[in-house]
């Protein structure tokens, strides 16, 4: 069967087309990313601007047309938190329905954490896959998106704990880090805010859990402050003042940093460091699978059991 997931977020609409069969991993066929650039387009009332909605509709139409050209039989369209929480979300869904012929759906932040956790478990391999035994050990997941950050933890394919917090890199950039280069007091305020938000959840997490991070934010930070595949807290702390002293165009010259995300890279770094401190982590391993892969894996499982 040919499936696709369309993940419409604050930076882009990501289409991933795969061929899938029960019992095997999905085989990638085609990917397309169309920019949405919604991060700086939320007004004081929480609505996306007209220009932002135009970009979103154009991006969704482009990616849906591509899915049809690739003979996708089952498309999973997901609007993430920036769109889900917009006060004009119903207008957005109507315009997408009229232009692209699909219905944009959303998950709660907690459900996004659960689906991403499933992807991480499958990525870890057979010892942490279906039929996982408690002896395989607990996993702690951290994920930083544009509008929210998620924490999930557990020993099975689905987490025992799933938390979503309004700590996304684009949201924090817009509301708390308006200047670039950034002021020291603004960076410190973000750090304190994230610590206060995450610490109440630390007691829910097994201290022996293997720490895994997903999302573009963590991948970029691992390239900049660590090495591909692992992000150490010590390295991240060293880079935060350096990132704060840079303009966005300077950050965009760093390895692995996209120009469209360079403005929010500092917020992502401060959020990541504060989350790790609050959860008493010295490092996180970065998983290449995240929400999109989790949605595909869940759909394959559903289809194989019907």
Tab-separated table of C-alpha atoms in Angstrom:
chain	number	residue	atom	x	y	z
A	1	UNK	CA	0.000	0.000	0.000
A	2	UNK	CA	1.166	3.511	-0.732
A	3	UNK	CA	0.661	5.895	2.191
A	4	UNK	CA	1.649	9.473	2.870
A	5	UNK	CA	1.675	11.800	5.825
A	6	UNK	CA	1.295	15.551	5.404
A	7	UNK	CA	2.566	17.410	8.457
A	8	UNK	CA	1.594	21.093	8.275
A	9	UNK	CA	3.578	23.074	10.807
A	10	UNK	CA	4.892	26.530	11.585
A	11	UNK	CA	7.825	26.346	9.146
A	12	UNK	CA	6.619	24.114	6.339
A	13	UNK	CA	4.175	21.548	5.046
A	14	UNK	CA	6.103	18.262	4.903
A	15	UNK	CA	4.878	15.462	2.656
A	16	UNK	CA	6.389	11.984	3.031
A	17	UNK	CA	5.218	9.239	0.685
A	18	UNK	CA	6.049	5.625	1.548
A	19	UNK	CA	5.344	2.110	0.387
A	20	UNK	CA	4.341	-0.041	3.327
A	21	UNK	CA	3.517	-3.608	4.152
A	22	UNK	CA	2.526	-5.172	7.463
A	23	UNK	CA	5.484	-6.428	9.446
A	24	UNK	CA	8.091	-4.304	7.668
A	25	UNK	CA	9.340	-0.732	7.937
A	26	UNK	CA	7.904	1.839	5.512
A	27	UNK	CA	10.051	2.412	2.432
A	28	UNK	CA	10.482	6.054	1.508
A	29	UNK	CA	9.322	6.958	-2.024
A	30	UNK	CA	9.138	10.748	-2.139
A	31	UNK	CA	9.474	13.800	0.097
A	32	UNK	CA	8.436	17.392	-0.467
A	33	UNK	CA	8.664	20.421	1.790
A	34	UNK	CA	6.715	23.590	0.970
A	35	UNK	CA	7.310	26.651	3.182
A	36	UNK	CA	4.547	28.049	5.399
A	37	UNK	CA	6.632	30.426	7.594
A	38	UNK	CA	3.887	30.984	10.146
A	39	UNK	CA	6.050	31.632	13.211
A	40	UNK	CA	5.994	35.437	13.040
A	41	UNK	CA	2.466	35.703	11.648
A	42	UNK	CA	0.328	35.248	14.765
A	43	UNK	CA	-1.430	38.454	15.832
A	44	UNK	CA	-2.239	39.569	19.365
A	45	UNK	CA	-5.597	37.782	19.210
A	46	UNK	CA	-3.966	34.461	18.306
A	47	UNK	CA	-5.058	34.455	14.653
A	48	UNK	CA	-2.804	33.748	11.686
A	49	UNK	CA	-2.528	36.720	9.325
A	50	UNK	CA	-4.142	36.688	5.882
A	51	UNK	CA	-0.732	36.417	4.209
A	52	UNK	CA	0.171	33.462	6.438
A	53	UNK	CA	-3.072	31.675	5.607
A	54	UNK	CA	-2.390	32.259	1.901
A	55	UNK	CA	1.056	30.674	2.265
A	56	UNK	CA	-0.378	27.763	4.222
A	57	UNK	CA	-3.092	27.058	1.644
A	58	UNK	CA	-0.556	27.280	-1.196
A	59	UNK	CA	1.824	24.883	0.586
A	60	UNK	CA	-0.920	22.356	1.331
A	61	UNK	CA	-2.234	22.506	-2.241
A	62	UNK	CA	1.265	21.932	-3.656
A	63	UNK	CA	1.942	18.935	-1.425
A	64	UNK	CA	-1.493	17.357	-1.882
A	65	UNK	CA	-1.118	17.652	-5.668
A	66	UNK	CA	2.244	15.881	-5.359
A	67	UNK	CA	0.673	13.075	-3.313
A	68	UNK	CA	-1.873	12.504	-6.074
A	69	UNK	CA	0.842	12.401	-8.733
A	70	UNK	CA	2.520	9.644	-6.700
A	71	UNK	CA	-0.715	7.607	-6.538
A	72	UNK	CA	-1.089	7.795	-2.755
A	73	UNK	CA	-4.096	5.762	-1.643
A	74	UNK	CA	-4.155	6.918	1.979
A	75	UNK	CA	-3.104	10.460	2.964
A	76	UNK	CA	-2.798	11.411	6.647
A	77	UNK	CA	-3.060	15.218	6.893
A	78	UNK	CA	-2.079	16.748	10.229
A	79	UNK	CA	-2.099	20.381	11.324
A	80	UNK	CA	0.228	20.857	14.275
A	81	UNK	CA	-0.103	23.240	17.215
A	82	UNK	CA	0.472	26.599	15.483
A	83	UNK	CA	-2.580	25.952	13.288
A	84	UNK	CA	-4.544	23.903	15.835
A	85	UNK	CA	-4.394	26.730	18.376
A	86	UNK	CA	-5.027	29.619	15.965
A	87	UNK	CA	-8.239	31.493	16.712
A	88	UNK	CA	-9.107	31.432	12.992
A	89	UNK	CA	-8.510	27.685	12.638
A	90	UNK	CA	-11.993	27.038	11.228
A	91	UNK	CA	-11.419	29.561	8.440
A	92	UNK	CA	-8.066	27.901	7.711
A	93	UNK	CA	-9.632	24.450	7.506
A	94	UNK	CA	-12.386	25.757	5.229
A	95	UNK	CA	-9.912	27.356	2.836
A	96	UNK	CA	-7.762	24.198	2.745
A	97	UNK	CA	-10.858	22.077	2.093
A	98	UNK	CA	-11.911	24.330	-0.784
A	99	UNK	CA	-8.435	24.616	-2.368
A	100	UNK	CA	-6.943	21.163	-1.795
A	101	UNK	CA	-9.941	18.909	-1.215
A	102	UNK	CA	-8.715	17.542	2.111
A	103	UNK	CA	-9.680	17.988	5.742
A	104	UNK	CA	-6.872	19.106	8.035
A	105	UNK	CA	-7.009	17.255	11.351
A	106	UNK	CA	-5.120	17.887	14.575
A	107	UNK	CA	-4.038	15.870	17.572
A	108	UNK	CA	-3.784	17.192	21.086
A	109	UNK	CA	-0.270	17.865	22.282
A	110	UNK	CA	-0.427	14.793	24.495
A	111	UNK	CA	-1.497	12.611	21.565
A	112	UNK	CA	1.344	14.002	19.451
A	113	UNK	CA	3.713	12.964	22.248
A	114	UNK	CA	2.242	9.433	22.274
A	115	UNK	CA	2.555	9.006	18.505
A	116	UNK	CA	6.120	10.346	18.507
A	117	UNK	CA	6.990	7.982	21.368
A	118	UNK	CA	5.773	5.069	19.233
A	119	UNK	CA	8.144	6.158	16.448
A	120	UNK	CA	11.064	6.327	18.871
A	121	UNK	CA	10.331	2.844	20.224
A	122	UNK	CA	10.216	1.367	16.716
A	123	UNK	CA	13.408	3.211	15.737
A	124	UNK	CA	15.251	1.737	18.716
A	125	UNK	CA	14.833	-1.697	17.168
A	126	UNK	CA	13.371	-5.115	17.949
A	127	UNK	CA	14.416	-5.087	21.600
A	128	UNK	CA	12.239	-2.031	22.123
A	129	UNK	CA	9.486	-2.869	19.656
A	130	UNK	CA	6.198	-4.791	19.801
A	131	UNK	CA	5.937	-7.028	22.834
A	132	UNK	CA	8.496	-4.981	24.746
A	133	UNK	CA	9.343	-6.431	28.142
A	134	UNK	CA	9.852	-4.119	31.129
A	135	UNK	CA	13.458	-5.354	31.353
A	136	UNK	CA	14.196	-3.545	28.074
A	137	UNK	CA	14.190	-0.348	30.100
A	138	UNK	CA	12.266	2.905	30.150
A	139	UNK	CA	12.656	5.688	27.584
A	140	UNK	CA	12.292	9.425	28.119
A	141	UNK	CA	11.324	11.463	25.047
A	142	UNK	CA	11.854	15.220	24.579
A	143	UNK	CA	10.451	17.035	21.548
A	144	UNK	CA	10.512	20.770	20.752
A	145	UNK	CA	8.159	22.020	18.051
A	146	UNK	CA	7.231	25.477	16.876
A	147	UNK	CA	4.416	26.104	19.358
A	148	UNK	CA	4.794	23.366	21.990
A	149	UNK	CA	7.299	21.037	23.597
A	150	UNK	CA	6.459	17.469	24.583
A	151	UNK	CA	7.718	15.067	27.233
A	152	UNK	CA	6.817	11.373	27.199
A	153	UNK	CA	8.121	8.426	29.173
A	154	UNK	CA	7.416	4.741	29.605
A	155	UNK	CA	8.522	1.169	29.025
A	156	UNK	CA	6.081	0.072	26.308
A	157	UNK	CA	5.274	1.232	22.794
A	158	UNK	CA	2.926	3.794	24.264
A	159	UNK	CA	4.110	6.054	27.083
A	160	UNK	CA	2.915	6.014	30.658
A	161	UNK	CA	3.440	9.793	30.815
A	162	UNK	CA	2.672	12.268	28.014
A	163	UNK	CA	2.895	16.013	28.632
A	164	UNK	CA	2.592	18.949	26.226
A	165	UNK	CA	3.700	22.437	27.264
A	166	UNK	CA	3.474	25.823	25.446
A	167	UNK	CA	7.260	25.990	25.081
A	168	UNK	CA	7.770	25.801	21.315
A	169	UNK	CA	10.804	27.512	19.798
A	170	UNK	CA	8.786	29.793	17.511
A	171	UNK	CA	6.342	30.737	20.293
A	172	UNK	CA	9.116	31.574	22.769
A	173	UNK	CA	11.024	33.544	20.124
A	174	UNK	CA	7.940	35.602	19.326
A	175	UNK	CA	6.885	36.261	22.923
A	176	UNK	CA	10.122	36.329	24.940
A	177	UNK	CA	13.135	36.775	22.628
A	178	UNK	CA	12.255	39.728	20.398
A	179	UNK	CA	15.823	41.021	19.854
A	180	UNK	CA	18.614	39.415	17.823
A	181	UNK	CA	21.345	39.556	19.038
A	182	UNK	CA	19.487	38.753	22.236
A	183	UNK	CA	19.724	40.508	25.572
A	184	UNK	CA	21.192	38.496	28.429
A	185	UNK	CA	18.202	39.227	30.638
A	186	UNK	CA	15.789	37.889	28.000
A	187	UNK	CA	17.754	34.642	27.658
A	188	UNK	CA	17.795	34.258	31.461
A	189	UNK	CA	14.044	34.894	31.626
A	190	UNK	CA	13.363	32.126	29.086
A	191	UNK	CA	15.587	29.731	31.022
A	192	UNK	CA	13.718	30.430	34.284
A	193	UNK	CA	10.338	30.129	32.561
A	194	UNK	CA	11.144	26.715	31.078
A	195	UNK	CA	12.564	25.417	34.362
A	196	UNK	CA	9.399	26.467	36.211
A	197	UNK	CA	7.227	24.812	33.560
A	198	UNK	CA	9.098	21.487	33.369
A	199	UNK	CA	10.151	20.840	36.973
A	200	UNK	CA	6.647	19.871	38.204
A	201	UNK	CA	6.720	16.955	35.731
A	202	UNK	CA	10.185	15.654	36.622
A	203	UNK	CA	8.874	13.426	39.407
A	204	UNK	CA	6.793	11.485	36.845
A	205	UNK	CA	9.902	10.332	34.966
A	206	UNK	CA	12.079	7.343	35.825
A	207	UNK	CA	15.574	8.642	36.491
A	208	UNK	CA	17.054	5.581	34.770
A	209	UNK	CA	15.180	6.171	31.500
A	210	UNK	CA	17.174	6.439	28.293
A	211	UNK	CA	16.880	10.074	27.111
A	212	UNK	CA	15.888	10.439	23.453
A	213	UNK	CA	15.132	13.696	21.613
A	214	UNK	CA	13.328	14.247	18.331
A	215	UNK	CA	12.488	17.236	16.114
A	216	UNK	CA	14.384	19.506	13.771
A	217	UNK	CA	15.380	21.719	16.701
A	218	UNK	CA	17.286	18.942	18.461
A	219	UNK	CA	18.851	17.725	15.194
A	220	UNK	CA	20.200	21.202	14.459
A	221	UNK	CA	21.461	21.678	18.010
A	222	UNK	CA	23.248	18.318	17.874
A	223	UNK	CA	25.040	19.456	14.718
A	224	UNK	CA	26.005	22.792	16.262
A	225	UNK	CA	26.726	21.930	19.895
A	226	UNK	CA	27.503	18.237	19.884
A	227	UNK	CA	27.794	15.627	17.207
A	228	UNK	CA	25.260	13.993	14.915
A	229	UNK	CA	23.256	11.650	17.074
A	230	UNK	CA	23.961	13.086	20.525
A	231	UNK	CA	23.492	16.465	22.233
A	232	UNK	CA	25.437	16.981	25.488
A	233	UNK	CA	24.158	19.539	27.975
A	234	UNK	CA	27.674	20.861	28.596
A	235	UNK	CA	28.189	21.646	24.922
A	236	UNK	CA	24.765	23.226	24.646
A	237	UNK	CA	25.450	25.539	27.606
A	238	UNK	CA	28.656	26.725	25.939
A	239	UNK	CA	26.834	27.566	22.721
A	240	UNK	CA	23.892	29.518	24.183
A	241	UNK	CA	25.794	32.802	24.772
A	242	UNK	CA	27.406	32.439	21.360
A	243	UNK	CA	24.025	32.001	19.673
A	244	UNK	CA	22.615	34.931	21.671
A	245	UNK	CA	25.370	37.198	20.320
A	246	UNK	CA	24.584	36.292	16.695
A	247	UNK	CA	22.158	37.765	14.216
A	248	UNK	CA	19.820	35.228	12.530
A	249	UNK	CA	21.774	35.396	9.266
A	250	UNK	CA	24.956	34.500	11.175
A	251	UNK	CA	23.273	31.512	12.805
A	252	UNK	CA	22.172	30.351	9.351
A	253	UNK	CA	25.834	29.816	8.414
A	254	UNK	CA	26.261	27.192	11.158
A	255	UNK	CA	26.306	23.527	10.098
A	256	UNK	CA	22.854	22.061	9.648
A	257	UNK	CA	20.953	25.287	10.413
A	258	UNK	CA	18.275	26.298	7.901
A	259	UNK	CA	17.774	30.014	7.288
A	260	UNK	CA	14.043	29.603	7.968
A	261	UNK	CA	14.817	28.349	11.496
A	262	UNK	CA	17.846	30.461	12.367
A	263	UNK	CA	15.865	33.109	14.240
A	264	UNK	CA	14.337	30.535	16.592
A	265	UNK	CA	17.509	28.484	17.084
A	266	UNK	CA	18.475	30.414	20.224
A	267	UNK	CA	15.087	29.804	21.839
A	268	UNK	CA	15.345	26.126	20.930
A	269	UNK	CA	18.765	25.933	22.582
A	270	UNK	CA	17.607	27.603	25.805
A	271	UNK	CA	14.451	25.462	25.943
A	272	UNK	CA	16.446	22.271	25.345
A	273	UNK	CA	19.031	23.123	28.001
A	274	UNK	CA	16.426	24.050	30.600
A	275	UNK	CA	14.390	20.904	29.897
A	276	UNK	CA	17.489	18.763	30.309
A	277	UNK	CA	18.423	20.528	33.550
A	278	UNK	CA	14.911	20.179	34.960
A	279	UNK	CA	14.928	16.455	34.168
A	280	UNK	CA	18.520	15.980	35.423
A	281	UNK	CA	19.929	14.853	32.050
A	282	UNK	CA	23.541	15.200	30.954
A	283	UNK	CA	22.774	14.424	27.298
A	284	UNK	CA	20.096	13.241	24.887
A	285	UNK	CA	20.439	10.896	21.919
A	286	UNK	CA	18.742	12.285	18.820
A	287	UNK	CA	16.274	10.052	16.970
A	288	UNK	CA	15.658	10.731	13.259
A	289	UNK	CA	12.074	9.438	13.508
A	290	UNK	CA	9.395	11.651	14.980
A	291	UNK	CA	5.710	12.510	14.576
A	292	UNK	CA	5.426	11.845	10.838
A	293	UNK	CA	6.968	8.393	11.134
A	294	UNK	CA	4.790	7.642	14.148
A	295	UNK	CA	1.640	8.511	12.208
A	296	UNK	CA	2.686	6.220	9.357
A	297	UNK	CA	3.574	3.360	11.701
A	298	UNK	CA	0.278	3.692	13.542
A	299	UNK	CA	-1.696	3.676	10.289
A	300	UNK	CA	0.176	0.577	9.025
A	301	UNK	CA	-0.680	-1.211	12.257
A	302	UNK	CA	-4.332	-0.182	11.964
A	303	UNK	CA	-4.585	-1.391	8.368
A	304	UNK	CA	-2.897	-4.696	9.122
A	305	UNK	CA	-5.412	-5.504	11.854
A	306	UNK	CA	-8.570	-4.732	9.846
